[in-house]
């Protein structure tokens, strides 16, 4: 019987602590759903073989990347052009550079201030694994928009 009496006295305390925890959880939950700061925006733009032309799907991805950067200050843009291992190494390097330049031009067309662009061309570097296997889906350019909170 003594244990029931003790439990009866502890019940209000347990309820009070539980309710106090609810208030803290509500406050914490509000902080968890706040909008994040200006995080980097990343996108991969794929190309047809031996092409640096921006297709409609690629243009839509570039437009979406620009939309995600709205409201943030653009610090700089990184564009890495890649190519697969088919063809001559110099041709692949030139193709990867043309892809990076095409993506940079498409970003500028979306009214992104791309004054600080780090344009890189990797050619076919990394297109073959150490085991001699071809890396799939190397016909692309990788975009990173480095953003900061507005001043």
PDB file of C-alpha atoms in Angstrom:
ATOM      1  CA  UNK A   1       0.000   0.000   0.000  1.00  0.00           C
ATOM      2  CA  UNK A   2       2.855   2.371   0.712  1.00  0.00           C
ATOM      3  CA  UNK A   3       3.986   2.173  -2.901  1.00  0.00           C
ATOM      4  CA  UNK A   4       0.559   3.322  -4.156  1.00  0.00           C
ATOM      5  CA  UNK A   5       0.641   6.281  -1.775  1.00  0.00           C
ATOM      6  CA  UNK A   6       4.113   7.268  -3.004  1.00  0.00           C
ATOM      7  CA  UNK A   7       3.034   6.871  -6.608  1.00  0.00           C
ATOM      8  CA  UNK A   8       0.024   9.091  -5.927  1.00  0.00           C
ATOM      9  CA  UNK A   9       2.276  11.866  -4.678  1.00  0.00           C
ATOM     10  CA  UNK A  10       4.656  11.538  -7.631  1.00  0.00           C
ATOM     11  CA  UNK A  11       1.939  11.699 -10.286  1.00  0.00           C
ATOM     12  CA  UNK A  12       1.537  15.509 -10.172  1.00  0.00           C
ATOM     13  CA  UNK A  13       5.320  15.902 -10.332  1.00  0.00           C
ATOM     14  CA  UNK A  14       5.601  13.606 -13.347  1.00  0.00           C
ATOM     15  CA  UNK A  15       2.759  15.441 -15.092  1.00  0.00           C
ATOM     16  CA  UNK A  16       4.339  18.832 -14.376  1.00  0.00           C
ATOM     17  CA  UNK A  17       7.697  17.703 -15.766  1.00  0.00           C
ATOM     18  CA  UNK A  18       5.988  16.224 -18.803  1.00  0.00           C
ATOM     19  CA  UNK A  19       4.131  19.446 -19.538  1.00  0.00           C
ATOM     20  CA  UNK A  20       7.293  21.484 -19.074  1.00  0.00           C
ATOM     21  CA  UNK A  21       8.984  19.202 -21.587  1.00  0.00           C
ATOM     22  CA  UNK A  22       6.196  19.844 -24.110  1.00  0.00           C
ATOM     23  CA  UNK A  23       6.859  23.557 -24.019  1.00  0.00           C
ATOM     24  CA  UNK A  24      10.577  23.002 -24.575  1.00  0.00           C
ATOM     25  CA  UNK A  25       9.844  20.604 -27.437  1.00  0.00           C
ATOM     26  CA  UNK A  26       7.553  23.169 -29.087  1.00  0.00           C
ATOM     27  CA  UNK A  27      10.273  25.805 -28.852  1.00  0.00           C
ATOM     28  CA  UNK A  28      12.895  23.403 -30.199  1.00  0.00           C
ATOM     29  CA  UNK A  29      10.606  22.258 -33.017  1.00  0.00           C
ATOM     30  CA  UNK A  30      10.217  25.867 -34.108  1.00  0.00           C
ATOM     31  CA  UNK A  31      13.967  26.178 -34.399  1.00  0.00           C
ATOM     32  CA  UNK A  32      14.240  22.920 -36.360  1.00  0.00           C
ATOM     33  CA  UNK A  33      11.880  24.020 -39.112  1.00  0.00           C
ATOM     34  CA  UNK A  34      13.446  27.444 -39.623  1.00  0.00           C
ATOM     35  CA  UNK A  35      14.695  28.143 -43.123  1.00  0.00           C
ATOM     36  CA  UNK A  36      18.316  27.092 -43.580  1.00  0.00           C
ATOM     37  CA  UNK A  37      20.929  29.640 -44.555  1.00  0.00           C
ATOM     38  CA  UNK A  38      22.308  29.972 -48.052  1.00  0.00           C
ATOM     39  CA  UNK A  39      23.806  26.550 -48.683  1.00  0.00           C
ATOM     40  CA  UNK A  40      25.750  25.618 -51.852  1.00  0.00           C
ATOM     41  CA  UNK A  41      23.603  24.613 -54.808  1.00  0.00           C
ATOM     42  CA  UNK A  42      24.855  21.619 -56.813  1.00  0.00           C
ATOM     43  CA  UNK A  43      23.691  20.295 -60.167  1.00  0.00           C
ATOM     44  CA  UNK A  44      24.912  17.879 -62.815  1.00  0.00           C
ATOM     45  CA  UNK A  45      24.236  18.693 -66.455  1.00  0.00           C
ATOM     46  CA  UNK A  46      24.412  15.761 -68.881  1.00  0.00           C
ATOM     47  CA  UNK A  47      25.296  15.971 -72.571  1.00  0.00           C
ATOM     48  CA  UNK A  48      24.892  13.845 -75.670  1.00  0.00           C
ATOM     49  CA  UNK A  49      28.066  12.069 -76.881  1.00  0.00           C
ATOM     50  CA  UNK A  50      30.599  14.438 -78.484  1.00  0.00           C
ATOM     51  CA  UNK A  51      28.371  17.443 -77.745  1.00  0.00           C
ATOM     52  CA  UNK A  52      28.475  20.559 -75.607  1.00  0.00           C
ATOM     53  CA  UNK A  53      24.942  21.664 -76.534  1.00  0.00           C
ATOM     54  CA  UNK A  54      22.590  22.505 -73.664  1.00  0.00           C
ATOM     55  CA  UNK A  55      19.330  20.626 -74.198  1.00  0.00           C
ATOM     56  CA  UNK A  56      15.900  21.525 -72.782  1.00  0.00           C
ATOM     57  CA  UNK A  57      16.252  19.244 -69.733  1.00  0.00           C
ATOM     58  CA  UNK A  58      19.689  20.659 -68.973  1.00  0.00           C
ATOM     59  CA  UNK A  59      18.373  24.216 -69.344  1.00  0.00           C
ATOM     60  CA  UNK A  60      15.578  23.409 -66.885  1.00  0.00           C
ATOM     61  CA  UNK A  61      18.128  22.105 -64.345  1.00  0.00           C
ATOM     62  CA  UNK A  62      20.229  25.243 -64.743  1.00  0.00           C
ATOM     63  CA  UNK A  63      17.139  27.427 -64.273  1.00  0.00           C
ATOM     64  CA  UNK A  64      16.254  25.467 -61.116  1.00  0.00           C
ATOM     65  CA  UNK A  65      19.781  25.940 -59.732  1.00  0.00           C
ATOM     66  CA  UNK A  66      19.460  29.686 -60.352  1.00  0.00           C
ATOM     67  CA  UNK A  67      16.046  29.712 -58.645  1.00  0.00           C
ATOM     68  CA  UNK A  68      17.507  27.961 -55.580  1.00  0.00           C
ATOM     69  CA  UNK A  69      20.142  30.695 -55.323  1.00  0.00           C
ATOM     70  CA  UNK A  70      17.535  33.480 -55.176  1.00  0.00           C
ATOM     71  CA  UNK A  71      17.731  35.613 -52.062  1.00  0.00           C
ATOM     72  CA  UNK A  72      21.379  34.710 -51.487  1.00  0.00           C
ATOM     73  CA  UNK A  73      24.603  36.462 -52.387  1.00  0.00           C
ATOM     74  CA  UNK A  74      26.561  34.561 -55.032  1.00  0.00           C
ATOM     75  CA  UNK A  75      30.185  34.302 -53.911  1.00  0.00           C
ATOM     76  CA  UNK A  76      31.488  32.263 -56.820  1.00  0.00           C
ATOM     77  CA  UNK A  77      30.579  29.567 -59.300  1.00  0.00           C
ATOM     78  CA  UNK A  78      32.476  26.344 -59.919  1.00  0.00           C
ATOM     79  CA  UNK A  79      31.866  24.510 -63.192  1.00  0.00           C
ATOM     80  CA  UNK A  80      33.755  21.292 -63.947  1.00  0.00           C
ATOM     81  CA  UNK A  81      33.472  19.894 -67.468  1.00  0.00           C
ATOM     82  CA  UNK A  82      33.982  16.154 -67.914  1.00  0.00           C
ATOM     83  CA  UNK A  83      34.231  13.753 -70.853  1.00  0.00           C
ATOM     84  CA  UNK A  84      34.284   9.998 -71.248  1.00  0.00           C
ATOM     85  CA  UNK A  85      37.312   7.997 -72.405  1.00  0.00           C
ATOM     86  CA  UNK A  86      36.151   7.574 -76.016  1.00  0.00           C
ATOM     87  CA  UNK A  87      38.298   9.534 -78.465  1.00  0.00           C
ATOM     88  CA  UNK A  88      41.649  11.284 -78.287  1.00  0.00           C
ATOM     89  CA  UNK A  89      42.717  12.796 -74.944  1.00  0.00           C
ATOM     90  CA  UNK A  90      43.173  16.314 -76.404  1.00  0.00           C
ATOM     91  CA  UNK A  91      39.735  16.187 -78.038  1.00  0.00           C
ATOM     92  CA  UNK A  92      38.184  15.064 -74.740  1.00  0.00           C
ATOM     93  CA  UNK A  93      39.886  17.901 -72.891  1.00  0.00           C
ATOM     94  CA  UNK A  94      38.596  20.419 -75.441  1.00  0.00           C
ATOM     95  CA  UNK A  95      35.096  18.902 -75.230  1.00  0.00           C
ATOM     96  CA  UNK A  96      35.052  19.061 -71.430  1.00  0.00           C
ATOM     97  CA  UNK A  97      36.127  22.716 -71.592  1.00  0.00           C
ATOM     98  CA  UNK A  98      33.398  23.482 -74.151  1.00  0.00           C
ATOM     99  CA  UNK A  99      30.832  21.839 -71.852  1.00  0.00           C
ATOM    100  CA  UNK A 100      31.949  23.923 -68.881  1.00  0.00           C
ATOM    101  CA  UNK A 101      31.816  27.099 -70.993  1.00  0.00           C
ATOM    102  CA  UNK A 102      28.319  26.239 -72.297  1.00  0.00           C
ATOM    103  CA  UNK A 103      27.028  25.723 -68.752  1.00  0.00           C
ATOM    104  CA  UNK A 104      28.629  28.990 -67.616  1.00  0.00           C
ATOM    105  CA  UNK A 105      26.923  30.841 -70.483  1.00  0.00           C
ATOM    106  CA  UNK A 106      23.585  29.227 -69.589  1.00  0.00           C
ATOM    107  CA  UNK A 107      24.011  30.324 -65.960  1.00  0.00           C
ATOM    108  CA  UNK A 108      24.699  33.882 -67.127  1.00  0.00           C
ATOM    109  CA  UNK A 109      21.546  33.731 -69.272  1.00  0.00           C
ATOM    110  CA  UNK A 110      19.621  32.973 -66.059  1.00  0.00           C
ATOM    111  CA  UNK A 111      20.818  36.358 -64.758  1.00  0.00           C
ATOM    112  CA  UNK A 112      23.277  34.946 -62.266  1.00  0.00           C
ATOM    113  CA  UNK A 113      26.173  37.321 -61.673  1.00  0.00           C
ATOM    114  CA  UNK A 114      28.927  34.951 -62.690  1.00  0.00           C
ATOM    115  CA  UNK A 115      31.856  37.358 -62.393  1.00  0.00           C
ATOM    116  CA  UNK A 116      33.813  34.922 -60.196  1.00  0.00           C
ATOM    117  CA  UNK A 117      33.773  31.641 -62.106  1.00  0.00           C
ATOM    118  CA  UNK A 118      36.145  28.753 -61.528  1.00  0.00           C
ATOM    119  CA  UNK A 119      35.898  26.939 -64.815  1.00  0.00           C
ATOM    120  CA  UNK A 120      37.674  23.591 -64.857  1.00  0.00           C
ATOM    121  CA  UNK A 121      38.038  21.001 -67.603  1.00  0.00           C
ATOM    122  CA  UNK A 122      39.051  17.478 -66.611  1.00  0.00           C
ATOM    123  CA  UNK A 123      38.800  15.856 -70.034  1.00  0.00           C
ATOM    124  CA  UNK A 124      38.817  12.111 -69.650  1.00  0.00           C
ATOM    125  CA  UNK A 125      40.831  12.170 -66.402  1.00  0.00           C
ATOM    126  CA  UNK A 126      39.150   9.731 -64.039  1.00  0.00           C
ATOM    127  CA  UNK A 127      37.012   8.184 -66.787  1.00  0.00           C
ATOM    128  CA  UNK A 128      38.694   4.792 -66.333  1.00  0.00           C
ATOM    129  CA  UNK A 129      38.983   2.967 -63.005  1.00  0.00           C
ATOM    130  CA  UNK A 130      42.315   1.498 -61.857  1.00  0.00           C
ATOM    131  CA  UNK A 131      40.885  -1.875 -62.941  1.00  0.00           C
ATOM    132  CA  UNK A 132      40.452  -0.558 -66.496  1.00  0.00           C
ATOM    133  CA  UNK A 133      36.656  -0.227 -66.387  1.00  0.00           C
ATOM    134  CA  UNK A 134      34.990   2.791 -67.964  1.00  0.00           C
ATOM    135  CA  UNK A 135      33.169   5.148 -65.603  1.00  0.00           C
ATOM    136  CA  UNK A 136      29.585   5.541 -66.814  1.00  0.00           C
ATOM    137  CA  UNK A 137      27.845   8.889 -67.278  1.00  0.00           C
ATOM    138  CA  UNK A 138      30.966  11.023 -67.679  1.00  0.00           C
ATOM    139  CA  UNK A 139      29.406  13.230 -70.367  1.00  0.00           C
ATOM    140  CA  UNK A 140      28.521  15.995 -67.958  1.00  0.00           C
ATOM    141  CA  UNK A 141      29.384  19.249 -66.256  1.00  0.00           C
ATOM    142  CA  UNK A 142      29.145  19.664 -62.504  1.00  0.00           C
ATOM    143  CA  UNK A 143      27.946  23.002 -61.105  1.00  0.00           C
ATOM    144  CA  UNK A 144      28.468  24.332 -57.590  1.00  0.00           C
ATOM    145  CA  UNK A 145      27.032  27.729 -56.704  1.00  0.00           C
ATOM    146  CA  UNK A 146      28.798  28.951 -53.550  1.00  0.00           C
ATOM    147  CA  UNK A 147      26.348  31.199 -51.729  1.00  0.00           C
ATOM    148  CA  UNK A 148      26.353  33.452 -48.686  1.00  0.00           C
ATOM    149  CA  UNK A 149      23.573  35.069 -46.717  1.00  0.00           C
ATOM    150  CA  UNK A 150      22.602  38.479 -48.123  1.00  0.00           C
ATOM    151  CA  UNK A 151      24.274  41.468 -46.502  1.00  0.00           C
TER     152      UNK A 151
END
